[in-house]
Amino acid sequence: MRQRLYIVGYDISDPKRQALLRYNVKSYSATGQKSAYECMLSLDSKQQLTEFALSKVDSGDAFFIIETVRTYWSQVTKGNLSKPENTATGHFYIG
């Protein structure tokens, strides 16, 4: 199944829930630090991660976000040499 690059970020106030979510996100992560990670996700893995995160996010938490990353190079490979469009496409937000 085709995978896409996403930025996954969160701000969870409870240390135990934060640690559980961090451990789960890191299992998909290519790189990252603190509470923001680059993850290669298929649609299925994105759905699984979203469902898991929803089970850990509380109304008192600041946010959880999964945002598609579109880069200049992904557009060049499609033959579009113009400047990148808005890079924030298709995201999920609680906050």
C-alpha positions as semicolon CSV with decimal commas, in nm:
position;residue;x (nm);y (nm);z (nm)
1;M;0,000;0,000;0,000
2;R;0,125;0,350;-0,086
3;Q;0,273;0,551;0,200
4;R;0,287;0,928;0,234
5;L;0,495;1,153;0,454
6;Y;0,308;1,315;0,745
7;I;0,401;1,542;1,032
8;V;0,250;1,410;1,355
9;G;0,241;1,644;1,651
10;Y;0,077;1,651;1,990
11;D;0,066;1,835;2,320
12;I;-0,061;1,599;2,590
13;S;-0,062;1,722;2,949
14;D;-0,060;1,388;3,133
15;P;0,289;1,226;3,132
16;K;0,155;0,867;3,118
17;R;-0,076;0,931;2,822
18;Q;0,198;1,136;2,657
19;A;0,447;0,849;2,692
20;L;0,197;0,598;2,546
21;L;0,125;0,819;2,247
22;R;0,496;0,899;2,195
23;Y;0,584;0,527;2,196
24;N;0,312;0,456;1,940
25;V;0,404;0,751;1,714
26;K;0,775;0,660;1,727
27;S;0,692;0,313;1,592
28;Y;0,592;0,489;1,265
29;S;0,853;0,765;1,282
30;A;1,139;0,827;1,045
31;T;1,267;1,128;1,241
32;G;1,145;1,362;1,508
33;Q;1,203;1,527;1,839
34;K;1,001;1,599;2,152
35;S;0,639;1,601;2,028
36;A;0,673;1,639;1,648
37;Y;0,763;1,351;1,418
38;E;0,790;1,274;1,048
39;C;0,607;0,950;0,975
40;M;0,559;0,746;0,661
41;L;0,199;0,626;0,683
42;S;-0,033;0,428;0,462
43;L;-0,404;0,509;0,486
44;D;-0,449;0,208;0,717
45;S;-0,162;0,305;0,948
46;K;-0,284;0,668;0,953
47;Q;-0,628;0,546;1,060
48;Q;-0,480;0,319;1,330
49;L;-0,261;0,599;1,465
50;T;-0,553;0,843;1,464
51;E;-0,779;0,600;1,652
52;F;-0,508;0,528;1,908
53;A;-0,440;0,900;1,955
54;L;-0,810;0,974;2,001
55;S;-0,817;0,721;2,282
56;K;-0,533;0,908;2,458
57;V;-0,625;1,274;2,389
58;D;-0,830;1,445;2,658
59;S;-1,036;1,764;2,636
60;G;-0,774;1,941;2,853
61;D;-0,493;1,868;2,605
62;A;-0,378;2,132;2,359
63;F;-0,376;1,937;2,032
64;F;-0,308;1,631;1,818
65;I;-0,240;1,679;1,449
66;I;-0,152;1,465;1,148
67;E;-0,063;1,680;0,847
68;T;0,040;1,575;0,497
69;V;0,382;1,697;0,391
70;R;0,410;1,812;0,031
71;T;0,756;1,922;-0,065
72;Y;0,907;2,096;-0,364
73;W;1,079;1,770;-0,461
74;S;0,755;1,569;-0,459
75;Q;0,618;1,822;-0,709
76;V;0,934;1,816;-0,924
77;T;0,905;1,439;-0,962
78;K;0,557;1,498;-1,105
79;G;0,701;1,743;-1,358
80;N;0,582;2,059;-1,185
81;L;0,876;2,295;-1,147
82;S;0,677;2,586;-1,002
83;K;0,696;2,700;-0,641
84;P;0,517;2,468;-0,399
85;E;0,150;2,535;-0,331
86;N;0,009;2,549;0,018
87;T;0,183;2,260;0,193
88;A;-0,092;2,208;0,453
89;T;-0,327;1,964;0,284
90;G;-0,544;1,707;0,447
91;H;-0,491;1,729;0,820
92;F;-0,660;1,620;1,137
93;Y;-0,681;1,851;1,436
94;I;-0,817;1,838;1,790
95;G;-0,788;2,150;1,996
